[in-house]
Coordinates of C-alpha atoms in Angstrom, one line a residue:
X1288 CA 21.6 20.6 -4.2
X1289 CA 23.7 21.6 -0.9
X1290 CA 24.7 20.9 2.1
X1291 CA 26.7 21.8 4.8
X1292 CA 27.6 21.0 7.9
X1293 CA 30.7 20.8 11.2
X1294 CA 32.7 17.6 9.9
X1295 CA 34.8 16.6 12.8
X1296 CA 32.7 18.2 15.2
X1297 CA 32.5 16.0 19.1
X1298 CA 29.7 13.5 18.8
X1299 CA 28.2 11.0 21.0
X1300 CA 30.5 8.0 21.2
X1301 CA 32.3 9.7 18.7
X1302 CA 35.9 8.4 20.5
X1303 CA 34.7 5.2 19.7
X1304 CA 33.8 5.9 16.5
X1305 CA 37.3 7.5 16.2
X1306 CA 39.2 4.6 17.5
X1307 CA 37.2 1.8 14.9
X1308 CA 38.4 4.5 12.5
X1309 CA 42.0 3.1 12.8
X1310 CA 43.5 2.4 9.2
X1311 CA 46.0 -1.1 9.0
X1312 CA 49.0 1.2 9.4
X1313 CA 47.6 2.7 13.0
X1314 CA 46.3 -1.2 14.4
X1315 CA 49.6 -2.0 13.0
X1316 CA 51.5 0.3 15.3
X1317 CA 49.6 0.4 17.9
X1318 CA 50.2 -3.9 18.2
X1319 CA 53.9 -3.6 17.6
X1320 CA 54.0 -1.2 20.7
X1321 CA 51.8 -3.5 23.1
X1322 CA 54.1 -6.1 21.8
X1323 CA 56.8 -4.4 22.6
X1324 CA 56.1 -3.3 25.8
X1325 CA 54.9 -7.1 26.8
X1326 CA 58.5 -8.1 25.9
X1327 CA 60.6 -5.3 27.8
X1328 CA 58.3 -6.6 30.5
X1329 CA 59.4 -10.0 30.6
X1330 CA 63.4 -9.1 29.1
X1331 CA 63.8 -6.5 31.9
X1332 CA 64.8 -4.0 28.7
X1333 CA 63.6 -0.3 29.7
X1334 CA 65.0 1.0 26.6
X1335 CA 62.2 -1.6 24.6
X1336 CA 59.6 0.1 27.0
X1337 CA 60.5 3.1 25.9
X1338 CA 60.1 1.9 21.9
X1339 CA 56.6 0.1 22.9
X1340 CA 55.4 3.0 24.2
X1341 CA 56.2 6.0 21.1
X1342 CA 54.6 2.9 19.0
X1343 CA 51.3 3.1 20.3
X1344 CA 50.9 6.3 21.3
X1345 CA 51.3 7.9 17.8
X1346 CA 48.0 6.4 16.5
X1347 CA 46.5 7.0 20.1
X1348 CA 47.7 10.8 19.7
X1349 CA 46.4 10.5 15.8
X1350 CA 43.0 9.5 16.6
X1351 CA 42.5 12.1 19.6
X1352 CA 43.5 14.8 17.2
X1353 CA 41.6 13.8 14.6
X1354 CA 38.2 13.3 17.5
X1355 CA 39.2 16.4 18.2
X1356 CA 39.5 18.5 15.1
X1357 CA 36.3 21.1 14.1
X1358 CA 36.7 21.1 10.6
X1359 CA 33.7 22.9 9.0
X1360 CA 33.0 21.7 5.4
X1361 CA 30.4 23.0 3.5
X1362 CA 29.7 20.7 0.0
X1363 CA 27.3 20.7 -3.2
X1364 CA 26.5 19.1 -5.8
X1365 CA 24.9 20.4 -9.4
X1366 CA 23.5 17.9 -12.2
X1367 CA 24.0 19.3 -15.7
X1368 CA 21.6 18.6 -16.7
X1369 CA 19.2 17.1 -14.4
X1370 CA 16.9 15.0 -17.1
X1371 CA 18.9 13.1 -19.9
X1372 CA 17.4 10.9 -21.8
X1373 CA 18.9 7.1 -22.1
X1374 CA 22.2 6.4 -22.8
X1375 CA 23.2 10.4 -22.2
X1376 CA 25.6 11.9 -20.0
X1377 CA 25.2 13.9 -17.0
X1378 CA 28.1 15.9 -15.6
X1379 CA 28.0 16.2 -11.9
X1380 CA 29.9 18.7 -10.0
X1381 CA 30.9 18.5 -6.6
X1382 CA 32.2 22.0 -4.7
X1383 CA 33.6 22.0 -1.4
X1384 CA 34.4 24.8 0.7
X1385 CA 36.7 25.2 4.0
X1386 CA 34.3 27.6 6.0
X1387 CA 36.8 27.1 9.0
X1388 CA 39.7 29.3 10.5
X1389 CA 41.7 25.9 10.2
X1390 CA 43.4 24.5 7.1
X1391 CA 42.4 20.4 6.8
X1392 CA 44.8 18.0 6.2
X1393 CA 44.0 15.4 3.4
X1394 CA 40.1 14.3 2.1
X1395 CA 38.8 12.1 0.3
X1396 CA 35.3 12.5 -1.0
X1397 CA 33.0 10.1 -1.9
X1398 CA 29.6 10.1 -3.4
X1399 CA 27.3 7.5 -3.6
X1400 CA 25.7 6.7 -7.0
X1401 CA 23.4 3.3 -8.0
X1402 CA 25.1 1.3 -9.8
X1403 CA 23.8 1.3 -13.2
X1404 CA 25.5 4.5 -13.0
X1405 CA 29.0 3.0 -12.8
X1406 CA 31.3 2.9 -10.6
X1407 CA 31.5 5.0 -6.9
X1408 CA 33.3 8.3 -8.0
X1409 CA 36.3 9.1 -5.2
X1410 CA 38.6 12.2 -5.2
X1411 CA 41.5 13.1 -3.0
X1412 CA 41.4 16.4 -2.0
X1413 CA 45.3 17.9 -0.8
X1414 CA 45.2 20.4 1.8
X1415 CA 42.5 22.8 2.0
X1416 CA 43.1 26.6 2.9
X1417 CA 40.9 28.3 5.3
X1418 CA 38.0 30.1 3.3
X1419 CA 39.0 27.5 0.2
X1420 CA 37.6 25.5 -1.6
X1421 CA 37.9 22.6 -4.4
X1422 CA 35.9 21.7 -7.0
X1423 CA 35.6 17.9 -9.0
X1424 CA 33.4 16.6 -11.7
X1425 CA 32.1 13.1 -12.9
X1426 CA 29.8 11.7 -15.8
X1427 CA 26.8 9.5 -15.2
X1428 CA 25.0 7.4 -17.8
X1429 CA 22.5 4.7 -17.6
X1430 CA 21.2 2.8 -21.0
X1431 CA 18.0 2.0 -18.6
X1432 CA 15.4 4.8 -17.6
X1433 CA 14.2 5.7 -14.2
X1434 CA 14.9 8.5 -11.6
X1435 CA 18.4 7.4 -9.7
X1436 CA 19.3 9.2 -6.3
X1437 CA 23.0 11.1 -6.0
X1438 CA 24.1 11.3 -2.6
X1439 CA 24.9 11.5 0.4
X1440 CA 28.0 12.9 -0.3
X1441 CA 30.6 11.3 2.2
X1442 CA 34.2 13.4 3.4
X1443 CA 36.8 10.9 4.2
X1444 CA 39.1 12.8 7.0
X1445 CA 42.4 11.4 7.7
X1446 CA 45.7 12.4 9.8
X1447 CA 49.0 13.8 8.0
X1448 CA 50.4 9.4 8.8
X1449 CA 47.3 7.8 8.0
X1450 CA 46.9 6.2 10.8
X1451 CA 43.1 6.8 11.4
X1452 CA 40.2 7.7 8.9
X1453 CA 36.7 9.1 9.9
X1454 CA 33.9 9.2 7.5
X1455 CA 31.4 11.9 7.8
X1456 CA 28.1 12.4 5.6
X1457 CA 26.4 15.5 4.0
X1458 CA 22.2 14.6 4.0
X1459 CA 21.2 16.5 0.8
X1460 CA 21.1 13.8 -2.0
X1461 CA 19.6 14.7 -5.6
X1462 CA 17.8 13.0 -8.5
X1463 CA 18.9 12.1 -11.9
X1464 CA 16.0 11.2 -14.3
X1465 CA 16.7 9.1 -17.3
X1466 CA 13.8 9.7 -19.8
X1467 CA 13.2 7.5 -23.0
X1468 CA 14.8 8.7 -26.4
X1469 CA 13.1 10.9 -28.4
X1470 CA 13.6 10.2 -32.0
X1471 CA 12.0 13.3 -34.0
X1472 CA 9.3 12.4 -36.4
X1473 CA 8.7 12.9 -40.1
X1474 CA 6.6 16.1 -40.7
X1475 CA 4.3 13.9 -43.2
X1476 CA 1.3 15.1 -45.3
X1477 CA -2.5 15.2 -43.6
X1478 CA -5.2 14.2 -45.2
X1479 CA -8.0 13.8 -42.3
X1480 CA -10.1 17.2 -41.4
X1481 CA -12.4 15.4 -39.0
X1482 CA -12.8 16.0 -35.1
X1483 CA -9.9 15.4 -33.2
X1484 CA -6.8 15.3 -36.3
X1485 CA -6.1 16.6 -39.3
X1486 CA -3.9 20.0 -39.2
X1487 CA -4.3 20.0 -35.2
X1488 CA -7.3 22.0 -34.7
X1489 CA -11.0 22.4 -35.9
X1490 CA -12.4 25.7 -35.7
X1491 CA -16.2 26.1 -34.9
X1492 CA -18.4 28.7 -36.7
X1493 CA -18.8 32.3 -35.9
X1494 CA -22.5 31.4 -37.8
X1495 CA -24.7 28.7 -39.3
X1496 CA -26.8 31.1 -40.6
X1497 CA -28.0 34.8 -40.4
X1498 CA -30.6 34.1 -37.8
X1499 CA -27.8 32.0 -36.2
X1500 CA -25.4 34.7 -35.1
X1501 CA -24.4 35.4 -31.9
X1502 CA -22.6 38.6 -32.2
X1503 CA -20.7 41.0 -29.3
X1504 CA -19.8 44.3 -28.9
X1505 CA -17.8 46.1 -31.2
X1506 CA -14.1 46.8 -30.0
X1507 CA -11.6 49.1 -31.2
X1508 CA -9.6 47.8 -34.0
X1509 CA -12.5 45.5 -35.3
X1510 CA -12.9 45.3 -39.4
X1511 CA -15.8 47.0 -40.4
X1512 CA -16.3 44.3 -42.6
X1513 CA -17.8 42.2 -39.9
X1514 CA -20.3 44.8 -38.9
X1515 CA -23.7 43.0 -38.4
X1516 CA -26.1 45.4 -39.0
X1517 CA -29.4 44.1 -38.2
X1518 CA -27.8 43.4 -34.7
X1519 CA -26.5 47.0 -33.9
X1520 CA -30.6 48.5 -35.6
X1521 CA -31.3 45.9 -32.7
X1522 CA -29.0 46.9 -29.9
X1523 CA -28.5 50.5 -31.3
X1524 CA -24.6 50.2 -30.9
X1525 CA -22.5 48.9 -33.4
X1526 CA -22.5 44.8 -33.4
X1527 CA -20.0 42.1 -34.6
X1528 CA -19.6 38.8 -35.9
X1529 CA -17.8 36.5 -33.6
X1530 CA -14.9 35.2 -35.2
X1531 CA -14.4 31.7 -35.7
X1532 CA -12.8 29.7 -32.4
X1533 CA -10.0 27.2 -32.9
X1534 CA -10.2 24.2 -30.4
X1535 CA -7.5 22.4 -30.1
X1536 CA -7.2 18.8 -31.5
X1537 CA -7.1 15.9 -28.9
X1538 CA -5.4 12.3 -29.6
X1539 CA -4.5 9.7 -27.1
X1540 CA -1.4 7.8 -26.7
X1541 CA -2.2 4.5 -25.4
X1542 CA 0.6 2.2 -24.0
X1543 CA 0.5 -1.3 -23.7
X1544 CA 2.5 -2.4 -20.4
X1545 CA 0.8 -5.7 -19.5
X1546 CA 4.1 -7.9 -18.6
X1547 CA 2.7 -11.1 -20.6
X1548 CA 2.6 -8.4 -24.0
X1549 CA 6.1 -7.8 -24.0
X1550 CA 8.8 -10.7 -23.3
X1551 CA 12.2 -9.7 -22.7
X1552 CA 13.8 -7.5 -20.5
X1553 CA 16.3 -4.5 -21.0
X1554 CA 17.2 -2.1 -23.1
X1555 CA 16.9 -2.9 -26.6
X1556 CA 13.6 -5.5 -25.4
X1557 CA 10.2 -4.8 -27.3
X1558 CA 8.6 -3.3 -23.8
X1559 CA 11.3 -0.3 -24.0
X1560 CA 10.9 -0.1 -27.4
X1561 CA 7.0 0.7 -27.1
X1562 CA 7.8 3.0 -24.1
X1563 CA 10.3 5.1 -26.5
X1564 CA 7.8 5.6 -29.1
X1565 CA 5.2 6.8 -27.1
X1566 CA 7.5 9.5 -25.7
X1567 CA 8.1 10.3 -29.5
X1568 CA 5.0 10.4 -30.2
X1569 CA 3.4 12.5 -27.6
X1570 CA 6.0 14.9 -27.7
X1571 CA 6.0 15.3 -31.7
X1572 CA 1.8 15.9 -31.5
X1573 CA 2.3 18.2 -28.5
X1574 CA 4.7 20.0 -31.0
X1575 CA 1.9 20.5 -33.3
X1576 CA -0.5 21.5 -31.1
X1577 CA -2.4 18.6 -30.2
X1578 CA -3.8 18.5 -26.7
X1579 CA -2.0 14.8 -25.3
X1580 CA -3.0 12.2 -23.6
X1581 CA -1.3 9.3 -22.2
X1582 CA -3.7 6.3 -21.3
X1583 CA -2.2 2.3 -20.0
X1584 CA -3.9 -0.7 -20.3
X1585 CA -4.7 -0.2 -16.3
X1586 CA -6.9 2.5 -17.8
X1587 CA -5.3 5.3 -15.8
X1588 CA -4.5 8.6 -17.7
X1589 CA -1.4 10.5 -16.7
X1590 CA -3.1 13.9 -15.7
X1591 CA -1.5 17.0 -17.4
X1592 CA -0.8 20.5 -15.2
X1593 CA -4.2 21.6 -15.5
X1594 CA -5.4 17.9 -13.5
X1595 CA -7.5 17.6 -16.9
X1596 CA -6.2 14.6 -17.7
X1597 CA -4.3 15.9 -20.9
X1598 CA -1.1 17.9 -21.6
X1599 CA -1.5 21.0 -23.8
X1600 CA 0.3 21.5 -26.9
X1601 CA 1.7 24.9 -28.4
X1602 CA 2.3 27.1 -26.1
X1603 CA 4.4 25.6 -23.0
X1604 CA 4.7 22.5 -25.4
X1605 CA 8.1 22.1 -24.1
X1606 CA 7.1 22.0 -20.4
X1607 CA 4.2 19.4 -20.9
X1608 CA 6.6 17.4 -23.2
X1609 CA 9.3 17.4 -19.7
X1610 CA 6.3 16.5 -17.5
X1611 CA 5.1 14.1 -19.9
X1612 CA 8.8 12.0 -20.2
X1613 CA 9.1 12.4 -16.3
X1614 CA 5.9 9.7 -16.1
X1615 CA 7.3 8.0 -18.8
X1616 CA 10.9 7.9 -17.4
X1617 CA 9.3 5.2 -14.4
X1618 CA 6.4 3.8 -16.5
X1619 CA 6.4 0.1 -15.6
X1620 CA 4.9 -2.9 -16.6
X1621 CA 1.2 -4.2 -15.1
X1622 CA 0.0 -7.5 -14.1
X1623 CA -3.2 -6.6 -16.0
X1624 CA -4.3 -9.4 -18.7
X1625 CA -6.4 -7.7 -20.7
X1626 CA -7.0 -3.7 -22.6
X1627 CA -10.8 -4.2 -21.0
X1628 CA -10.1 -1.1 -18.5
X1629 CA -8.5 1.3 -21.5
X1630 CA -10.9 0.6 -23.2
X1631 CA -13.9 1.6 -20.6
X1632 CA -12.1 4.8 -20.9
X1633 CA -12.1 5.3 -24.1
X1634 CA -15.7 4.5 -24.5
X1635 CA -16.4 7.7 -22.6
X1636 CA -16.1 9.9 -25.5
X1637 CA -15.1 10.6 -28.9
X1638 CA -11.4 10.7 -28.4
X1639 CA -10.0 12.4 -32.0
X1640 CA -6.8 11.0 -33.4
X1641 CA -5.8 7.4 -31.1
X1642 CA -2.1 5.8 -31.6
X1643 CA -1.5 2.4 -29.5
X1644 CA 1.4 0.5 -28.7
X1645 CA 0.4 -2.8 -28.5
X1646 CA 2.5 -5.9 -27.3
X1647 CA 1.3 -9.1 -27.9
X1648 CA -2.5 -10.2 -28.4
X1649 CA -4.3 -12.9 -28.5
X1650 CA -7.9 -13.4 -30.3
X1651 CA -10.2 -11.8 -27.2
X1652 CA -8.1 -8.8 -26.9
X1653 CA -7.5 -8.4 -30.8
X1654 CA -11.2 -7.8 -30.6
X1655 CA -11.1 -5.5 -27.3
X1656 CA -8.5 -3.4 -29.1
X1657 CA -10.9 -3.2 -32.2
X1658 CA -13.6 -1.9 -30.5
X1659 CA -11.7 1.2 -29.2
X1660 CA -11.8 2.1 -33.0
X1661 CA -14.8 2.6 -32.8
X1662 CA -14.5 5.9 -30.8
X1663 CA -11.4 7.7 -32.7
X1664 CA -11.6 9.7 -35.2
X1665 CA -9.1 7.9 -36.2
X1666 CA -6.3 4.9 -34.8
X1667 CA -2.9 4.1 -35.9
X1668 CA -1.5 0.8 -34.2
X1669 CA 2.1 -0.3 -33.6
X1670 CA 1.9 -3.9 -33.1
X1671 CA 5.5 -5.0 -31.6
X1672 CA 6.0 -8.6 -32.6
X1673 CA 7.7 -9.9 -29.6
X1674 CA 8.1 -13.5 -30.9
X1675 CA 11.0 -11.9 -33.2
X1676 CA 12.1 -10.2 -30.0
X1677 CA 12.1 -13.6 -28.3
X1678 CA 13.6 -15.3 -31.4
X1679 CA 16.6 -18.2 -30.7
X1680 CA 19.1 -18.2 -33.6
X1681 CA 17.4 -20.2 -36.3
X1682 CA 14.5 -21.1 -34.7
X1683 CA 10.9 -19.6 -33.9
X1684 CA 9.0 -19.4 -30.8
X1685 CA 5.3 -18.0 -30.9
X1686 CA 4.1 -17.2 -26.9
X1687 CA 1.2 -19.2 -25.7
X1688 CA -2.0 -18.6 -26.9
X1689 CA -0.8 -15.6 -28.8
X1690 CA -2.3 -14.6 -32.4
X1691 CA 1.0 -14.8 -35.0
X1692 CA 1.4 -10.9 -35.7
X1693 CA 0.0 -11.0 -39.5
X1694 CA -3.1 -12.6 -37.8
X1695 CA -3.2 -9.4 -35.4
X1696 CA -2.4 -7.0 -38.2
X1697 CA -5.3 -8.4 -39.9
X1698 CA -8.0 -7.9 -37.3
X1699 CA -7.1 -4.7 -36.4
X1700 CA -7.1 -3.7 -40.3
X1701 CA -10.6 -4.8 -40.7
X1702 CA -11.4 -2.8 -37.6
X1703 CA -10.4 0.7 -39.4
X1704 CA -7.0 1.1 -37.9
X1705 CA -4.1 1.4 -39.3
X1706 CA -2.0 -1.3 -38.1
X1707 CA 2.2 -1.4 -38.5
X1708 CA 4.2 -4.3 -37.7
X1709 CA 6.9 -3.7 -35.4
X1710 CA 10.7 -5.4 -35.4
X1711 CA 13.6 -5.4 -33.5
X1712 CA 15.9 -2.8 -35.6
X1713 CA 12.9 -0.6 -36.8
X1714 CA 12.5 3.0 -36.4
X1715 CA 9.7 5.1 -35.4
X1716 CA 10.7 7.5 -37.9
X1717 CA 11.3 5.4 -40.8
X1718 CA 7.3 3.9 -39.8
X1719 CA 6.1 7.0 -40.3
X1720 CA 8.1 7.9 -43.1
X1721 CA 7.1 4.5 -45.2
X1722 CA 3.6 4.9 -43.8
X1723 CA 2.5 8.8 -44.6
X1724 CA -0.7 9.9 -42.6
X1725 CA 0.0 8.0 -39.4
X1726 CA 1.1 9.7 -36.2
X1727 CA 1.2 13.1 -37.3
X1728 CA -2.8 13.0 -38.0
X1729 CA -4.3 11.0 -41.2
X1730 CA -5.8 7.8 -41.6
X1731 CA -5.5 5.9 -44.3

């Protein structure tokens, strides 16, 4: 976030790096005077001599001073804040201080930002006091996720008659992350109790039955109520049922990032689309408790803090919902062909409440994707159409080999999922909202 450091300070070849600092103005003079001295030279005119010579010395004298100069600049930078999510702001601040005994003449500071940031913020600085200092601000946005490096921060140093600039440059650099928008979701009605969804948790029994109990101690603060009697006869201390344990509820948020899936590039294209909605997804069950997952078609699961595979809900929600949008924020798309490796995963075990984002299919992975329903408690689908992505004006293009999306919608349907159909100007929200029981835990 800071850095400092001796700008102006002697380096190696640093005259030569002082004299290819030489603005227009100083190669300007410093030609008139050679000129000018050639031609007293072959006029026999001292007095032009005398001209030639105060031409090029002042940018000489310009550049030794400037070679010479120990200015000691110490600069930052701060992000506010440091994870925005597409098409945000982000202020950035740059501070500069004058740790010297000297005052500097005129800066210009520079910082280097990508450029689907905009364009390369410059300031000119007037003269800084010793023990001073200067503070500037600029906005970043990007319409495109990722993480985007800031810096190095470059000082521009020039003489009081611009005749020669140096360029000197901080080496602390930061990162902006641009995370996918987070549309909050509908807080719709649950129908499903089974393992895995419903209200987000399931509780196991303190007892099946009175020869079934497995009570413990009793502890200050107990309710007598619970007092198991034939257990404290038995242990001849006083014995209590265990209360009932609530486990958390699990779901899986599988995203489809196979390149052929999702024509189109951008922004607003059906791939960034599916990204986004799996971000507002995960974070709305995390919200509610659910214990997250994030699966690809590669089959690799973003591991949560605890290395588990799966971020925890409730508690810390909001941390696990930053770590989760950080993976998200650089998600890109596979050369895979096919769901077979997410759905080895899946296979493993009984996986509660599944949502998918599915690009396009055709007829072999319709099928592969109707299988994983088979291990869900249960499976909501968003199936982006990307021919209406892809769409000239008046005319229809369906990819190769693809399955027309009503074709997809029905397979998946027949399979137990609950399948939506996905267009370009549709809303997470507004699915959910025409569609009760879907992400937030039913199945219809």
């Amino acid at each position: 976030m800071s850095d400092g450091g001796s700008e102006g300070a002697p380096e190696r070849d640093g005259l030569r790096t002082a004299l290819a600092g030489l603005t227009t103005r100083g190669r300007s003079f410093l030609a008139a005077g050679v000129a000018a001295a050639v031609c007293s030279y072959l006029l026999g005119q001292a007095d032009l001599l005398r001209v030639g010579l105060l031409l090029a010395a002042l940018p000489l004298v310009c550049v030794l001073v400037l070679h010479r100069t120990r200015y000691r600049v110490a600069g930052s930078r701060t992000l506010t804040p440091a994870r925005v999510p597409a098409a945000t702001e982000s202020r950035v601040r740059l501070r500069m201080e004058n740790v010297s005994r000297l005052p500097t003449g005129v800066l210009m500071l520079q910082d280097r930002v990508p450029y689907v940031l905009g364009p390369r913020p410059r300031f000119i600085l007037d003269r800084v006091e010793a023990g001073g200092r200067r503070e500037v601000s600029y906005r970043v946005r990007s319409d495109l996720r990722g993480r985007y490096p800031l810096g190095p921060l470059q000082l521009r140093l020039s003489d009081p008659f611009g005749m020669c600039e140096l360029t000197r440059s901080f080496s602390a650099s930061d990162i902006l992350t641009v995370v996918p928008r987070v549309e909050p979701l509908p807080a719709v009605r649950q129908v499903g109790e089974a393992a895995g969804y419903g209200d987000g948790r399931q509780h196991s029994p303190a007892l099946a039955g009175e020869d079934d109990v497995i009570p413990r101690g009793y502890r200050h603060g107990d309710d007598l109520r619970r007092v198991h009697w034939r257990s404290t006869a038995r242990h001849g201390e006083l014995m209590v049922r265990r209360e009932e344990q609530p486990q958390k509820a699990r779901c899986t948020v599988l995203l489809d990032t196979r390149e052929d899936a999702h024509p189109g590039s951008g922004p607003d294209s059906a791939f960034e689309w599916a990204v986004a909605g799996a971000a507002s997804t995960a974070v709305h069950l995390l919200e509610r408790g659910f214990s997250v997952r994030l699966l690809t078609d590669t089959g690799s699961s973003v591991p949560g803090p605890d290395g588990a595979g799966s971020f925890a809900g409730g508690t810390g929600s909001a941390d696990a919902a930053g770590l989760l949008l950080d993976t998200l924020a650089v998600v890109e798309r596979s050369e895979e062909h096919g769901l077979s490796a997410a759905y080895d995963v899946l296979r493993g075990g009984n996986e509660g409440l599944l949502v998918a984002f599915f690009g396009d299919l055709d007829e072999e992975q319709a099928a592969v994707a109707g299988r994983m329903r088979q291990r869900s408690g249960a499976a909501v689908a968003f199936v982006l159409d990307g021919d209406a992505w892809t769409r000239g004006p008046g005319g229809i293009r369906f990819s190769d080999g693809q399955v027309p999306v009503a074709e997809r919608l029905q397979l998946l349907r027949k399979a137990g999922w609950t399948a939506l159909p996905v267009t370009p100007g549709d809303t997470l929200p507004a699915l959910c909202t025409d569609t009760p029981e879907t992400v937030a835990g039913g199945r219809s």
